[in-house]
Amino acid sequence: MKNFLKYVGVFSASLILLIIGVEYMLRQVPNALAFKKELIEKHTQDTKNLIIGSSVVNCGINPAYLADSTYNLAISGEWFRFNQILLEKYIQQMPQLKNVFWGICFHSLWSDDNENTDISSIVNHQIYMGISRNHNKLHNIELLSLGSLCMRKWSKYYIQRRPTMRCDSLGVDHSYDSKFKDNNWLEDIPDLVADQHKPMLADTNGDLYHENISRMHQIAQVCKSKGITLYLVMPPYIPLISN
């Protein structure tokens, strides 16, 4: 019995050490959330124009073409909840902020709280940006929360030696530049658009929609109270594409 307990103890200790080691390595992998948190905290005192929202501005608005002291804090697929928390967190620390550009994809209005399809967003925001949605302590351990997603990330960076982030010094994400996409990427667009419609179709009572509209009004009120001009950047609506 003592030998059995000894083996169990050794195995458990080894497993814990392995988890700690892998978790540490995961935290060293470059990612857009950690990069943009560092970027914005470095420039809170001089930021005059701030870009937040989802991929429509994350990859679509280059601060280099705007006035000085413009930074892109947008994250592809980011929920309204996180947009609001990020802005309210940093707006108090930006004495020179004059304009906020908020990029909104139509499906963002129905995506908040969709934890079953985007648990990675919850975990990554909690770990790398210090924003907690539900204060789940397990979400502080990336390996246990995301499992295979973490291992793909680990493999991509440490084994395949491929970039895991393509943000430039102003925060623009170049991951979707055509030179980084394969030749068949256009063929995936119909399925992608169809997936984006699913949360909208599932929100039969309009609960998520009205919650996010409320968040939009709250952000507008915060900007107004600070004398900051808020610009909404929205692409044309894309109809459902079926095969």
CSV table of C-alpha atoms in Angstrom, one decimal:
chain,number,residue,atom,x,y,z
A,1,MET,CA,0.0,0.0,0.0
A,2,LYS,CA,2.9,2.4,0.9
A,3,ASN,CA,4.5,1.7,-2.5
A,4,PHE,CA,1.3,2.3,-4.2
A,5,LEU,CA,0.8,5.7,-2.5
A,6,LYS,CA,4.4,6.5,-3.3
A,7,TYR,CA,3.9,5.8,-7.0
A,8,VAL,CA,0.7,7.8,-7.0
A,9,GLY,CA,2.5,10.7,-5.3
A,10,VAL,CA,5.4,10.6,-7.8
A,11,PHE,CA,3.0,10.4,-10.7
A,12,SER,CA,0.9,13.3,-9.4
A,13,ALA,CA,3.9,15.5,-8.7
A,14,SER,CA,5.3,14.7,-12.2
A,15,LEU,CA,1.9,15.6,-13.8
A,16,ILE,CA,1.7,18.8,-11.9
A,17,LEU,CA,5.2,19.8,-12.9
A,18,LEU,CA,4.4,19.0,-16.5
A,19,ILE,CA,1.3,21.1,-16.5
A,20,ILE,CA,3.2,24.0,-14.9
A,21,GLY,CA,5.9,23.7,-17.5
A,22,VAL,CA,3.6,23.6,-20.5
A,23,GLU,CA,1.5,26.5,-19.0
A,24,TYR,CA,4.7,28.6,-18.6
A,25,MET,CA,5.7,27.9,-22.2
A,26,LEU,CA,2.2,28.8,-23.5
A,27,ARG,CA,2.4,32.2,-21.7
A,28,GLN,CA,5.6,32.9,-23.7
A,29,VAL,CA,4.0,32.4,-27.1
A,30,PRO,CA,3.4,35.9,-28.7
A,31,ASN,CA,-0.3,36.7,-29.0
A,32,ALA,CA,-2.3,39.8,-30.0
A,33,LEU,CA,-4.1,40.2,-26.7
A,34,ALA,CA,-1.0,40.4,-24.6
A,35,PHE,CA,0.7,42.6,-27.2
A,36,LYS,CA,-2.1,45.1,-27.4
A,37,LYS,CA,-2.5,45.3,-23.6
A,38,GLU,CA,1.2,46.2,-23.4
A,39,LEU,CA,0.9,48.6,-26.3
A,40,ILE,CA,-2.0,50.6,-24.8
A,41,GLU,CA,-0.6,50.7,-21.3
A,42,LYS,CA,2.6,52.1,-22.8
A,43,HIS,CA,0.8,54.9,-24.5
A,44,THR,CA,-2.1,55.8,-22.2
A,45,GLN,CA,-0.7,59.3,-21.7
A,46,ASP,CA,-0.3,60.3,-25.3
A,47,THR,CA,-3.1,58.4,-27.1
A,48,LYS,CA,-5.3,60.8,-29.0
A,49,ASN,CA,-7.2,58.3,-31.2
A,50,LEU,CA,-8.2,54.8,-30.1
A,51,ILE,CA,-9.4,52.0,-32.3
A,52,ILE,CA,-11.5,49.2,-30.7
A,53,GLY,CA,-13.9,46.5,-31.9
A,54,SER,CA,-13.6,43.4,-34.0
A,55,SER,CA,-11.8,42.4,-37.2
A,56,VAL,CA,-13.5,45.1,-39.3
A,57,VAL,CA,-11.1,47.5,-37.8
A,58,ASN,CA,-8.4,45.2,-36.3
A,59,CYS,CA,-7.3,44.4,-39.8
A,60,GLY,CA,-9.0,47.3,-41.6
A,61,ILE,CA,-7.8,50.6,-40.1
A,62,ASN,CA,-4.1,51.4,-40.1
A,63,PRO,CA,-3.2,54.1,-37.6
A,64,ALA,CA,-0.2,55.0,-39.8
A,65,TYR,CA,-2.7,56.8,-42.2
A,66,LEU,CA,-4.3,58.8,-39.4
A,67,ALA,CA,-3.0,61.4,-37.0
A,68,ASP,CA,-0.1,60.8,-34.7
A,69,SER,CA,-0.8,59.0,-31.4
A,70,THR,CA,-3.4,56.6,-32.9
A,71,TYR,CA,-3.3,53.0,-31.7
A,72,ASN,CA,-5.3,49.9,-32.7
A,73,LEU,CA,-6.6,48.0,-29.7
A,74,ALA,CA,-9.2,46.0,-31.7
A,75,ILE,CA,-9.3,42.2,-31.5
A,76,SER,CA,-10.8,40.0,-34.2
A,77,GLY,CA,-14.0,38.4,-33.0
A,78,GLU,CA,-14.0,40.4,-29.8
A,79,TRP,CA,-17.4,40.7,-28.0
A,80,PHE,CA,-19.1,44.0,-27.1
A,81,ARG,CA,-18.7,43.1,-23.4
A,82,PHE,CA,-14.9,43.2,-23.8
A,83,ASN,CA,-15.0,46.3,-26.0
A,84,GLN,CA,-16.9,48.1,-23.2
A,85,ILE,CA,-14.7,46.9,-20.4
A,86,LEU,CA,-11.5,47.8,-22.2
A,87,LEU,CA,-12.7,51.3,-23.1
A,88,GLU,CA,-14.0,52.0,-19.6
A,89,LYS,CA,-10.8,50.7,-18.1
A,90,TYR,CA,-8.4,52.8,-20.1
A,91,ILE,CA,-10.4,55.9,-20.9
A,92,GLN,CA,-9.8,57.1,-17.4
A,93,GLN,CA,-6.1,57.0,-18.0
A,94,MET,CA,-6.1,58.8,-21.4
A,95,PRO,CA,-6.1,62.5,-20.8
A,96,GLN,CA,-5.5,63.4,-24.4
A,97,LEU,CA,-8.0,61.0,-26.0
A,98,LYS,CA,-10.2,62.8,-28.5
A,99,ASN,CA,-11.7,60.1,-30.8
A,100,VAL,CA,-12.7,56.5,-30.6
A,101,PHE,CA,-13.3,54.4,-33.7
A,102,TRP,CA,-15.4,51.4,-32.9
A,103,GLY,CA,-15.6,48.6,-35.5
A,104,ILE,CA,-18.7,46.6,-35.4
A,105,CYS,CA,-19.5,43.5,-37.6
A,106,PHE,CA,-23.2,42.8,-37.8
A,107,HIS,CA,-22.9,39.4,-36.2
A,108,SER,CA,-21.2,40.9,-33.1
A,109,LEU,CA,-24.7,42.1,-32.0
A,110,TRP,CA,-25.6,38.4,-31.4
A,111,SER,CA,-22.3,36.9,-30.3
A,112,ASP,CA,-21.9,38.0,-26.7
A,113,ASP,CA,-22.3,35.3,-24.0
A,114,ASN,CA,-21.9,32.7,-26.7
A,115,GLU,CA,-19.6,30.7,-24.5
A,116,ASN,CA,-20.2,27.3,-26.1
A,117,THR,CA,-18.6,28.5,-29.3
A,118,ASP,CA,-16.0,30.9,-28.1
A,119,ILE,CA,-14.6,29.8,-24.7
A,120,SER,CA,-11.1,30.7,-26.0
A,121,SER,CA,-12.2,34.4,-26.0
A,122,ILE,CA,-13.2,34.2,-22.4
A,123,VAL,CA,-10.0,32.4,-21.3
A,124,ASN,CA,-7.6,34.6,-23.3
A,125,HIS,CA,-9.1,37.8,-22.2
A,126,GLN,CA,-8.9,36.7,-18.6
A,127,ILE,CA,-5.3,35.6,-18.8
A,128,TYR,CA,-3.7,38.1,-21.2
A,129,MET,CA,-5.8,41.2,-20.7
A,130,GLY,CA,-7.0,40.8,-17.1
A,131,ILE,CA,-10.6,40.9,-18.0
A,132,SER,CA,-12.8,38.3,-16.4
A,133,ARG,CA,-16.3,37.5,-17.6
A,134,ASN,CA,-17.4,35.0,-14.9
A,135,HIS,CA,-14.4,34.9,-12.5
A,136,ASN,CA,-13.9,31.2,-13.1
A,137,LYS,CA,-10.6,30.3,-11.5
A,138,LEU,CA,-10.1,27.5,-13.9
A,139,HIS,CA,-9.8,30.0,-16.7
A,140,ASN,CA,-6.6,31.2,-15.3
A,141,ILE,CA,-5.0,27.9,-16.4
A,142,GLU,CA,-4.9,28.0,-20.2
A,143,LEU,CA,-3.9,24.3,-20.7
A,144,LEU,CA,-6.8,23.0,-18.6
A,145,SER,CA,-9.4,25.4,-20.0
A,146,LEU,CA,-8.6,25.1,-23.7
A,147,GLY,CA,-6.9,21.7,-24.1
A,148,SER,CA,-6.3,20.8,-27.7
A,149,LEU,CA,-6.4,24.5,-28.7
A,150,CYS,CA,-3.4,25.1,-26.5
A,151,MET,CA,-1.5,22.2,-27.9
A,152,ARG,CA,-2.0,23.5,-31.5
A,153,LYS,CA,-0.8,26.9,-30.4
A,154,TRP,CA,2.2,25.3,-28.6
A,155,SER,CA,3.0,23.1,-31.6
A,156,LYS,CA,2.7,26.0,-34.1
A,157,TYR,CA,5.2,28.2,-32.2
A,158,TYR,CA,7.7,25.6,-30.8
A,159,ILE,CA,7.5,22.8,-33.3
A,160,GLN,CA,6.5,24.3,-36.6
A,161,ARG,CA,8.2,27.6,-35.9
A,162,ARG,CA,5.4,29.6,-37.4
A,163,PRO,CA,4.3,33.1,-36.3
A,164,THR,CA,1.5,33.2,-33.8
A,165,MET,CA,1.0,37.0,-34.1
A,166,ARG,CA,1.4,39.5,-36.9
A,167,CYS,CA,0.6,42.8,-35.2
A,168,ASP,CA,2.7,45.8,-36.1
A,169,SER,CA,3.9,48.5,-33.7
A,170,LEU,CA,0.6,50.5,-33.9
A,171,GLY,CA,-1.5,47.4,-33.3
A,172,VAL,CA,-2.7,46.5,-36.8
A,173,ASP,CA,-3.1,42.8,-37.3
A,174,HIS,CA,-1.7,41.6,-40.6
A,175,SER,CA,-2.7,38.0,-40.2
A,176,TYR,CA,-5.4,38.3,-42.8
A,177,ASP,CA,-3.2,40.0,-45.4
A,178,SER,CA,-3.6,38.1,-48.7
A,179,LYS,CA,0.1,37.1,-48.8
A,180,PHE,CA,-0.5,35.0,-45.6
A,181,LYS,CA,-3.6,33.3,-46.9
A,182,ASP,CA,-3.7,30.1,-49.0
A,183,ASN,CA,-5.0,30.2,-52.5
A,184,ASN,CA,-8.3,28.6,-51.6
A,185,TRP,CA,-9.3,30.9,-48.7
A,186,LEU,CA,-12.2,32.5,-50.7
A,187,GLU,CA,-13.9,29.1,-50.9
A,188,ASP,CA,-14.3,29.1,-47.1
A,189,ILE,CA,-16.2,32.4,-47.0
A,190,PRO,CA,-19.8,30.9,-47.6
A,191,ASP,CA,-19.4,28.5,-44.6
A,192,LEU,CA,-17.9,31.3,-42.5
A,193,VAL,CA,-20.8,33.6,-43.2
A,194,ALA,CA,-23.3,30.9,-42.5
A,195,ASP,CA,-21.7,30.2,-39.1
A,196,GLN,CA,-21.8,33.9,-38.3
A,197,HIS,CA,-25.6,33.8,-38.8
A,198,LYS,CA,-26.2,31.0,-36.3
A,199,PRO,CA,-26.1,33.1,-33.1
A,200,MET,CA,-28.4,35.6,-34.7
A,201,LEU,CA,-31.0,32.9,-35.7
A,202,ALA,CA,-30.7,31.4,-32.2
A,203,ASP,CA,-31.6,34.7,-30.5
A,204,THR,CA,-35.3,34.3,-31.1
A,205,ASN,CA,-36.3,36.7,-28.3
A,206,GLY,CA,-33.7,39.3,-29.2
A,207,ASP,CA,-32.1,39.2,-25.7
A,208,LEU,CA,-28.5,39.3,-26.9
A,209,TYR,CA,-29.3,41.9,-29.5
A,210,HIS,CA,-30.9,44.3,-26.9
A,211,GLU,CA,-28.1,43.7,-24.4
A,212,ASN,CA,-25.5,44.7,-27.0
A,213,ILE,CA,-27.5,47.7,-28.1
A,214,SER,CA,-27.6,48.7,-24.5
A,215,ARG,CA,-23.8,48.3,-24.3
A,216,MET,CA,-23.5,50.6,-27.4
A,217,HIS,CA,-25.5,53.3,-25.7
A,218,GLN,CA,-23.4,53.0,-22.5
A,219,ILE,CA,-20.2,53.4,-24.5
A,220,ALA,CA,-21.6,56.4,-26.3
A,221,GLN,CA,-22.6,57.9,-22.9
A,222,VAL,CA,-19.1,57.4,-21.5
A,223,CYS,CA,-17.5,59.0,-24.5
A,224,LYS,CA,-20.0,61.9,-24.4
A,225,SER,CA,-19.3,62.5,-20.7
A,226,LYS,CA,-15.5,62.8,-21.5
A,227,GLY,CA,-16.0,65.0,-24.5
A,228,ILE,CA,-14.7,62.2,-26.8
A,229,THR,CA,-16.1,61.8,-30.3
A,230,LEU,CA,-17.3,58.2,-31.0
A,231,TYR,CA,-17.3,56.9,-34.6
A,232,LEU,CA,-19.0,53.6,-35.4
A,233,VAL,CA,-17.4,51.7,-38.3
A,234,MET,CA,-19.7,49.1,-39.8
A,235,PRO,CA,-19.2,47.1,-43.1
A,236,PRO,CA,-22.2,46.5,-45.4
A,237,TYR,CA,-24.5,43.7,-44.2
A,238,ILE,CA,-23.6,40.4,-45.8
A,239,PRO,CA,-26.6,38.2,-46.6
A,240,LEU,CA,-26.7,34.5,-45.8
A,241,ILE,CA,-24.9,32.5,-48.5
A,242,SER,CA,-26.0,28.9,-49.1
A,243,ASN,CA,-24.5,26.3,-51.3
